[in-house]
PDB file of C-alpha atoms in Angstrom:
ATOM      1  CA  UNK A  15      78.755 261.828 225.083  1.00  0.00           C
ATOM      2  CA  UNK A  16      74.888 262.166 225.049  1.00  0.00           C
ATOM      3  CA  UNK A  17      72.950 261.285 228.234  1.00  0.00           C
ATOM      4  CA  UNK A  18      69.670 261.883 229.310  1.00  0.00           C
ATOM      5  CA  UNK A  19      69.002 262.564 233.179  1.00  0.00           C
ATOM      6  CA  UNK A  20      65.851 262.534 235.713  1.00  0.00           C
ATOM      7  CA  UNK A  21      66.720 264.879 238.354  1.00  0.00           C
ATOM      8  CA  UNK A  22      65.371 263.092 241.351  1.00  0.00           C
ATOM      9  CA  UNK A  23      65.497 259.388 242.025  1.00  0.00           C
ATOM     10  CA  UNK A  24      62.430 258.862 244.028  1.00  0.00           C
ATOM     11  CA  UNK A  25      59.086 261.357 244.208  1.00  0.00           C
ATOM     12  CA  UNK A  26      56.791 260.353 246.623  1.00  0.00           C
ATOM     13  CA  UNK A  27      53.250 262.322 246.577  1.00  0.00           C
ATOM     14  CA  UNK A  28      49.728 261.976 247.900  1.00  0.00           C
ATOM     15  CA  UNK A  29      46.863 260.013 246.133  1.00  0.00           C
ATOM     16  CA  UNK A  30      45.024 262.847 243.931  1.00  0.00           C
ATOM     17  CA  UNK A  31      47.904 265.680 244.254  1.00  0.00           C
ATOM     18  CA  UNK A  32      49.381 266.496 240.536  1.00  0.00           C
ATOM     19  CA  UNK A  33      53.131 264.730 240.354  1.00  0.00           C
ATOM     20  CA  UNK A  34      55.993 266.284 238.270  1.00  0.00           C
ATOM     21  CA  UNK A  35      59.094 264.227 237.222  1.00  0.00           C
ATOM     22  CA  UNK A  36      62.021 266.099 235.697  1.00  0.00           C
ATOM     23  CA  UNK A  37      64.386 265.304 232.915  1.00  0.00           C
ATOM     24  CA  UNK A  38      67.505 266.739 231.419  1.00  0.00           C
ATOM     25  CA  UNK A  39      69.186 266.149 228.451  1.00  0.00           C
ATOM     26  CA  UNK A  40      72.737 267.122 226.841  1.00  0.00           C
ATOM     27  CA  UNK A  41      72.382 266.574 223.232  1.00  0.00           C
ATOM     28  CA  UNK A  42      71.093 270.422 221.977  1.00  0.00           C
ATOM     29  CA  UNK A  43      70.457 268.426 218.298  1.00  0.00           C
ATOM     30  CA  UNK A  44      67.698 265.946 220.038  1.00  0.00           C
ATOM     31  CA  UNK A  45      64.759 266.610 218.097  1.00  0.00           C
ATOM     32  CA  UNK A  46      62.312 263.757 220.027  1.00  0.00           C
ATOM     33  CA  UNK A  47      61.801 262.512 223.695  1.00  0.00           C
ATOM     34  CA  UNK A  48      59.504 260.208 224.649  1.00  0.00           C
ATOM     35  CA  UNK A  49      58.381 258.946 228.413  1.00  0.00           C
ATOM     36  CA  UNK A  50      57.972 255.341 229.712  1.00  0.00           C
ATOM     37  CA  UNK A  51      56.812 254.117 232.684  1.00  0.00           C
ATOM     38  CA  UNK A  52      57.779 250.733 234.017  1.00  0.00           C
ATOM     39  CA  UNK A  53      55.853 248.890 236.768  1.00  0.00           C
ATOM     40  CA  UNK A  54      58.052 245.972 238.712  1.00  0.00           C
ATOM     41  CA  UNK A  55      58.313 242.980 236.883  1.00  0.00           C
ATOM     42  CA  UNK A  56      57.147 244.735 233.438  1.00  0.00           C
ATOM     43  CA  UNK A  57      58.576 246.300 230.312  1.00  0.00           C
ATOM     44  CA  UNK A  58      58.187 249.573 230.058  1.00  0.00           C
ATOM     45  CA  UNK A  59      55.071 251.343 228.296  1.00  0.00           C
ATOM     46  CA  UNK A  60      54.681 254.196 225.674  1.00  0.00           C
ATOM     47  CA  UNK A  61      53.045 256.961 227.580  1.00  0.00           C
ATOM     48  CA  UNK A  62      53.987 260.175 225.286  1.00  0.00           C
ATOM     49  CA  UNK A  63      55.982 261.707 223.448  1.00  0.00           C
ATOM     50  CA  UNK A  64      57.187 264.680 222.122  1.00  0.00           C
ATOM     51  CA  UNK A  65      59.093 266.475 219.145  1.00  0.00           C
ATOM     52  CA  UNK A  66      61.467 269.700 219.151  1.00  0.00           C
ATOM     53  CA  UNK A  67      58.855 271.746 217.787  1.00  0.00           C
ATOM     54  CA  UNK A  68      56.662 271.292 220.231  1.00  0.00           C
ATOM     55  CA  UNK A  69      56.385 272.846 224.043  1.00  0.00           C
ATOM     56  CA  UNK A  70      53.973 271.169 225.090  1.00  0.00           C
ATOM     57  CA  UNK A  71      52.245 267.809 224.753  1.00  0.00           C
ATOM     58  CA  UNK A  72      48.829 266.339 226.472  1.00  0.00           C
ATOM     59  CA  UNK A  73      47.858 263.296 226.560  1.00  0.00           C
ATOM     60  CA  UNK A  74      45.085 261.487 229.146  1.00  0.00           C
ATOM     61  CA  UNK A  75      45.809 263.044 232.857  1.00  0.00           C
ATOM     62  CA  UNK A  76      49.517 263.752 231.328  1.00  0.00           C
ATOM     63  CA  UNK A  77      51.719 266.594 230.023  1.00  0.00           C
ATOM     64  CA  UNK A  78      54.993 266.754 229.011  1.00  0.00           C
ATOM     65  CA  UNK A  79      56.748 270.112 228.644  1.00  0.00           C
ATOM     66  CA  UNK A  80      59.878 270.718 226.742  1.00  0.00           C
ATOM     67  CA  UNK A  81      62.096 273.838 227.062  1.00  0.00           C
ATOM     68  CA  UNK A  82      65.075 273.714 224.586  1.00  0.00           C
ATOM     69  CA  UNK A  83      66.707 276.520 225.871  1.00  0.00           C
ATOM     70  CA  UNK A  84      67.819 275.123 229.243  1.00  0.00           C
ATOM     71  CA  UNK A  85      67.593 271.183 227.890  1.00  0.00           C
ATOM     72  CA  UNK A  86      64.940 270.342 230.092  1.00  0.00           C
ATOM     73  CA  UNK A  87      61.828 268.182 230.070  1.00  0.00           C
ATOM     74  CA  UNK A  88      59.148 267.671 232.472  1.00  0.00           C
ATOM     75  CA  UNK A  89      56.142 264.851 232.930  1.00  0.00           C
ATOM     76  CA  UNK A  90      53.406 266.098 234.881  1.00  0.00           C
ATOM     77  CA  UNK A  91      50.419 263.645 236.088  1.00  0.00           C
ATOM     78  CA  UNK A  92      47.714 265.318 237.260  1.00  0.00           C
ATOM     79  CA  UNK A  93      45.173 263.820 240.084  1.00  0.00           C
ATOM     80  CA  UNK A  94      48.052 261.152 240.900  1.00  0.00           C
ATOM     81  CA  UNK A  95      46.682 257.275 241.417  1.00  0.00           C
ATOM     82  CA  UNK A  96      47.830 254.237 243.044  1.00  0.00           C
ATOM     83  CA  UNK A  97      47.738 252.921 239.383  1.00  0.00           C
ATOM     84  CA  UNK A  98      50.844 255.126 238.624  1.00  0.00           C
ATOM     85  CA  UNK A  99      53.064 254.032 240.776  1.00  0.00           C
ATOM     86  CA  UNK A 100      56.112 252.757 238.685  1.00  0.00           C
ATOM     87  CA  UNK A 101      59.401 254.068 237.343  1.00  0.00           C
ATOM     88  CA  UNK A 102      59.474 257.151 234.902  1.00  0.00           C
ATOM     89  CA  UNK A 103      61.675 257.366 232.301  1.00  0.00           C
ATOM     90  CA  UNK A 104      62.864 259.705 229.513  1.00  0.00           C
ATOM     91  CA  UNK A 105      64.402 258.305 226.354  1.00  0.00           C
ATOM     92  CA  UNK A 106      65.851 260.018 223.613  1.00  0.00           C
ATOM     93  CA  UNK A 107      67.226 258.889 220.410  1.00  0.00           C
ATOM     94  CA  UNK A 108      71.458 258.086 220.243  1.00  0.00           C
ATOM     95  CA  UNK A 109      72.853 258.145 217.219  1.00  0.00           C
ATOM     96  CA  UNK A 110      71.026 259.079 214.022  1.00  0.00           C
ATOM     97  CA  UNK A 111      68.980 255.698 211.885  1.00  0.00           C
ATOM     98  CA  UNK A 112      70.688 253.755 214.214  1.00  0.00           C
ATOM     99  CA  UNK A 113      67.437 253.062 216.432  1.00  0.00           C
ATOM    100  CA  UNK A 114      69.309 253.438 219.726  1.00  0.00           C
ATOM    101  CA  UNK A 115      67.458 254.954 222.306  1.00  0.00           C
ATOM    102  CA  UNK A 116      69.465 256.830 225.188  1.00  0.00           C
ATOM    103  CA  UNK A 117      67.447 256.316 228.709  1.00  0.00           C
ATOM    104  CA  UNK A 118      67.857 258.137 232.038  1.00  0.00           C
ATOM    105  CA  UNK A 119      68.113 256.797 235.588  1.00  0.00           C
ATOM    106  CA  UNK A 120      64.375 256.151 236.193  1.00  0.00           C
ATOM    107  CA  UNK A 121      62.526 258.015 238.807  1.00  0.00           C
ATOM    108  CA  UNK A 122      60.415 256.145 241.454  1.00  0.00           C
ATOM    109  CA  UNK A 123      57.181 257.338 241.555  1.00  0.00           C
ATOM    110  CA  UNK A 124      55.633 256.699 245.293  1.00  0.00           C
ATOM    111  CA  UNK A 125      51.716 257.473 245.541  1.00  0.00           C
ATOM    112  CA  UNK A 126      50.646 257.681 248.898  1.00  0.00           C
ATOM    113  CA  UNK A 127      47.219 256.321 249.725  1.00  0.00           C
TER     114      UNK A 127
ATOM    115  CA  UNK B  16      45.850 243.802 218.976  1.00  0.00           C
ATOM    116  CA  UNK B  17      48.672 241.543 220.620  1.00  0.00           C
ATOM    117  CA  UNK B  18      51.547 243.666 222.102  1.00  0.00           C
ATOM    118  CA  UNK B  19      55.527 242.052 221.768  1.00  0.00           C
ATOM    119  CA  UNK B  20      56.208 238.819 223.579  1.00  0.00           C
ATOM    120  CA  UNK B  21      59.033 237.295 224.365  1.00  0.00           C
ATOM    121  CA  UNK B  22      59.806 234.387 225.715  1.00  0.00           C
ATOM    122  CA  UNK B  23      61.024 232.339 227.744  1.00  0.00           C
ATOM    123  CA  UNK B  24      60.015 234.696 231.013  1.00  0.00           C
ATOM    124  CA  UNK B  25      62.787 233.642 233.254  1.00  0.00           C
ATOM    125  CA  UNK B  26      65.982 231.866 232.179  1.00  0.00           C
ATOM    126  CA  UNK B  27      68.883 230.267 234.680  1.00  0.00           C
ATOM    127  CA  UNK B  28      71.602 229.188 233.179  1.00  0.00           C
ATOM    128  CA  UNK B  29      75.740 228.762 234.322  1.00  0.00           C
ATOM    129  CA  UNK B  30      78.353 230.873 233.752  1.00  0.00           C
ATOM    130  CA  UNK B  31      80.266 229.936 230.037  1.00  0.00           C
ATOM    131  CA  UNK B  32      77.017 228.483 228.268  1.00  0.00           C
ATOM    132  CA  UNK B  33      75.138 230.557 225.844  1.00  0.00           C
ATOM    133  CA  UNK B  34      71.444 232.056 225.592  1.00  0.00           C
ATOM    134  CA  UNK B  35      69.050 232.635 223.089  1.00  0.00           C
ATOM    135  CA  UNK B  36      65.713 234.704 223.630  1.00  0.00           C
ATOM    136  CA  UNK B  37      63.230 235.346 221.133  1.00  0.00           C
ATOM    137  CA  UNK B  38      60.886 237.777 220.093  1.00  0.00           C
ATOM    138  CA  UNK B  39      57.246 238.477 218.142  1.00  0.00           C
ATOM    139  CA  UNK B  40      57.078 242.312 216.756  1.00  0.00           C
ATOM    140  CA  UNK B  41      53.482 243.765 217.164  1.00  0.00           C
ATOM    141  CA  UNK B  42      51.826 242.974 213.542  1.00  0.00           C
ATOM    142  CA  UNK B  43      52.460 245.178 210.553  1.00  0.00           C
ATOM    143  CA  UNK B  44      55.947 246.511 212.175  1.00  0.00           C
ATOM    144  CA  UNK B  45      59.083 245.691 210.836  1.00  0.00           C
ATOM    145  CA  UNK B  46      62.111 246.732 213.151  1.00  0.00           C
ATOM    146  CA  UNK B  47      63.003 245.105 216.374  1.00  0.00           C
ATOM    147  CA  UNK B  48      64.898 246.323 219.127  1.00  0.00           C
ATOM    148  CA  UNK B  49      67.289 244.887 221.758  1.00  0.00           C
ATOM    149  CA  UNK B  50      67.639 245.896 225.485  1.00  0.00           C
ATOM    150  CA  UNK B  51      69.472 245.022 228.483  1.00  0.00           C
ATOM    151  CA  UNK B  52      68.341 246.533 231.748  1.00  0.00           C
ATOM    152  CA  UNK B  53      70.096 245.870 234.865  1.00  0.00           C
ATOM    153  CA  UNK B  54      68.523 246.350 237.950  1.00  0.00           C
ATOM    154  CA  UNK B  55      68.506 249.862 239.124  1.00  0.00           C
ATOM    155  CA  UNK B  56      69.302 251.130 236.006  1.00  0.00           C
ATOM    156  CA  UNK B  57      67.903 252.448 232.420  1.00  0.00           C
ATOM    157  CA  UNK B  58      67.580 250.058 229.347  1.00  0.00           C
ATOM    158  CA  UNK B  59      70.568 249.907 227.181  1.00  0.00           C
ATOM    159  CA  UNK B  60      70.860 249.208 223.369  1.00  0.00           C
ATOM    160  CA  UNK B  61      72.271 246.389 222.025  1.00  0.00           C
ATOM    161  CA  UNK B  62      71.036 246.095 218.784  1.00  0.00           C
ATOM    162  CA  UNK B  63      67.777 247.259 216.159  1.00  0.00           C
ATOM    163  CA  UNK B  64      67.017 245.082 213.147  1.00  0.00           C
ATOM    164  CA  UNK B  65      64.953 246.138 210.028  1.00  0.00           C
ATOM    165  CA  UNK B  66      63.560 244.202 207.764  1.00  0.00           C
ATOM    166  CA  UNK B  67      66.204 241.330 208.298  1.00  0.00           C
ATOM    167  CA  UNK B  68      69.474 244.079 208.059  1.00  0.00           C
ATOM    168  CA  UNK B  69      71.198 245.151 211.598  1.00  0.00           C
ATOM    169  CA  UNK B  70      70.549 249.226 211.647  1.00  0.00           C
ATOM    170  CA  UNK B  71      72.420 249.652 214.894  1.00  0.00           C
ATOM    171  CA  UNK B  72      74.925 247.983 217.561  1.00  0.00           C
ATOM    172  CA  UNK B  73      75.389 249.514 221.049  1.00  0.00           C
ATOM    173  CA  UNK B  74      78.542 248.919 223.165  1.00  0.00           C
ATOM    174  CA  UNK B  75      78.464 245.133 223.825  1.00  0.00           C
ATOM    175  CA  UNK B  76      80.645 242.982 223.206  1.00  0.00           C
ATOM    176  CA  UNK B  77      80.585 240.157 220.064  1.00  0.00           C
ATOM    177  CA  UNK B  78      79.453 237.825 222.470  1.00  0.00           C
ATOM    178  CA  UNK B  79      76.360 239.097 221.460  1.00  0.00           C
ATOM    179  CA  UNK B  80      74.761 238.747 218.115  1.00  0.00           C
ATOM    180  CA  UNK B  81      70.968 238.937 217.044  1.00  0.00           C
ATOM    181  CA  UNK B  82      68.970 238.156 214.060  1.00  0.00           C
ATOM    182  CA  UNK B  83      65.363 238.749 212.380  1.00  0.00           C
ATOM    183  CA  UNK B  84      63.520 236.265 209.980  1.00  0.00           C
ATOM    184  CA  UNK B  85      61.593 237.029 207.625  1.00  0.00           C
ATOM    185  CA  UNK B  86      58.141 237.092 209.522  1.00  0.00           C
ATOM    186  CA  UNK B  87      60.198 239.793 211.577  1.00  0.00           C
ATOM    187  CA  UNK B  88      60.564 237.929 214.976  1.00  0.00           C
ATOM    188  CA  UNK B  89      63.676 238.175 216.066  1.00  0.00           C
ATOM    189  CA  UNK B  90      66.505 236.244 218.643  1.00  0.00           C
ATOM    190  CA  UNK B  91      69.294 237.694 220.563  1.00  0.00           C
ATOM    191  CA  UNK B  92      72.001 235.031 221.272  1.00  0.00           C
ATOM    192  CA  UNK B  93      74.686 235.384 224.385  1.00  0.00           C
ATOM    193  CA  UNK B  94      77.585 233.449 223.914  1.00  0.00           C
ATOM    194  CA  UNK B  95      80.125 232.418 226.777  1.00  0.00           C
ATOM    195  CA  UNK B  96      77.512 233.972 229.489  1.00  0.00           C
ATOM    196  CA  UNK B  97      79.351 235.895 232.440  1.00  0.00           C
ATOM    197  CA  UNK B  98      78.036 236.763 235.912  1.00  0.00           C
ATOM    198  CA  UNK B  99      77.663 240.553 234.467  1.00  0.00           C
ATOM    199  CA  UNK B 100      75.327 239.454 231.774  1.00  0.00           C
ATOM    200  CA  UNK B 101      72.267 238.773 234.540  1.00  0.00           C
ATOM    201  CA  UNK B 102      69.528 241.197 233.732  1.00  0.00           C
ATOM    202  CA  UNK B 103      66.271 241.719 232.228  1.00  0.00           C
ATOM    203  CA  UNK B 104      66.585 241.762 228.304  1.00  0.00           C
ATOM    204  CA  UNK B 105      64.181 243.449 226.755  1.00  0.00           C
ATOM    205  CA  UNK B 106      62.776 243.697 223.073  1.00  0.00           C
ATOM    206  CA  UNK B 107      61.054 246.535 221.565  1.00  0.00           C
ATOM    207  CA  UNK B 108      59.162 246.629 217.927  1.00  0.00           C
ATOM    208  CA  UNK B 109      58.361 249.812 215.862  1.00  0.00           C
ATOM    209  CA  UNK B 110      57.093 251.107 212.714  1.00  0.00           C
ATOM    210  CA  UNK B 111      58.733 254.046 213.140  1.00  0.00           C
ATOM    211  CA  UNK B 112      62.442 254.407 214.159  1.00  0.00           C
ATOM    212  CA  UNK B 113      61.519 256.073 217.490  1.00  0.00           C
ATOM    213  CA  UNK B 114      58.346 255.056 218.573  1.00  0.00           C
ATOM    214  CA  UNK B 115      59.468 251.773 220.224  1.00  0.00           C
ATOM    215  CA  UNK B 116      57.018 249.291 222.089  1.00  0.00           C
ATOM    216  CA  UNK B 117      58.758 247.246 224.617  1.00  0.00           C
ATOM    217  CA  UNK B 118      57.878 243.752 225.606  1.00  0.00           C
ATOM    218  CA  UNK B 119      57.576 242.246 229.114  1.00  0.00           C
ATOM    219  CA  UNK B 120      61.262 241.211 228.990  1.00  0.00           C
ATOM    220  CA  UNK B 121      63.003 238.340 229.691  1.00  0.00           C
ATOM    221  CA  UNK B 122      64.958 237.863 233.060  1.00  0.00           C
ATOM    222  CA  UNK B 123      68.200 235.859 232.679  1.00  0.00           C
ATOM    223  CA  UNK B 124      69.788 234.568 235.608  1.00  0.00           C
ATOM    224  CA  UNK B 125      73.918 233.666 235.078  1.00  0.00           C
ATOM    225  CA  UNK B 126      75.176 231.401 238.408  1.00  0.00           C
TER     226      UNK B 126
END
């Protein structure tokens, strides 16, 4: 079935370094990916997303990167802040005009003061 | 602008009775989404609405059923509540299929 994977459960990186957090997927048809981040005790929150016929995507002190050959994404932050610590996620739609998004795993994102 | 609420925050309730938990869409959007995120884990689908009509059911079971009025709020109901069914339940609105803005969530205890 279709999944969508982060690659490492926990990144821990130094106040004002760039982070990266990794994400594969399995479904070669998935057109649009989009990453959350959830703090503890919240919902998660829109940060970006991205379509198939993109790359690449910036938003404020974020990129994401897709490469459809080897079904992987990537969300980099750059000049990391204590504010971003939270879990990452990538979500991609399930089935078609069904509304179901598929999440991965969630990757802890540790800043370092 | 408001964002999607949901309410009640926190919920306790026994194994066997039932649940509902409600949710407000963000103004001018029409679809609602259902969640359930156990700890640890991703959010899973349970259900999207649009304009009152169920679009899409994920794998739970019929113990749980949802609906959306015509101001587009919307309430998931859990029926016969089991141990498993403690999480945090979350509801998403969007104006377009994908683009999905979650709520704070609601965190359901089952003793």
């Amino acid at each position: 079935g279709e999944s969508v994977g982060l690659h490492l459960p926990t990144l821990s990186v130094q106040e004002g370094d760039n982070s990266i957090i990794n994400c594969a997927y399995s479904n070669s048809a998935s057109d649009y990916f989009i990453w959350y981040k959830q703090e503890s005790g919240k919902g998660p929150q829109f940060i970006i997303d991205i379509r198939s016929n993109m790359d690449k995507r910036q938003g404020q002190r974020v990129t994401v990167l897709l490469n459809k050959t080897v079904k992987h994404l990537s969300l980099q932050i750059a000049a990391t802040q204590p504010g971003d610590s939270a879990v990452y996620f990538c979500a991609s739609p399930g089935d078609s005009n069904t509304g179901k998004l598929i999440f991965g795993q969630g990757t802890t994102l540790q800043v370092k003061p | 602008d408001a964002g999607v609420t949901q309410s009640p925050t926190h919920l306790i309730k026994t194994r066997g009775q039932h649940v509902t938990l409600r949710c407000s869409p963000i103004s001018g959007h029409k679809s609602v989404s259902w969640y359930q995120q156990v700890l640890g884990q991703g959010p899973q689908f349970i259900f999207q609405y649009y304009e009152k009509e169920e679009r899409g059911r994920g794998n739970f079971p019929d113990r749980f059923s949802a609906r959306q009025f015509p101001n587009y709020s919307s309430e998931l109901n859990v029926n016969a509540l089991l141990l498993g069914d403690s999480a945090l339940y979350l509801c998403a609105s969007s104006f377009r299929v994908w683009e999905q803005y979650f709520g704070p969530g609601t965190r359901l205890t089952v003793t």
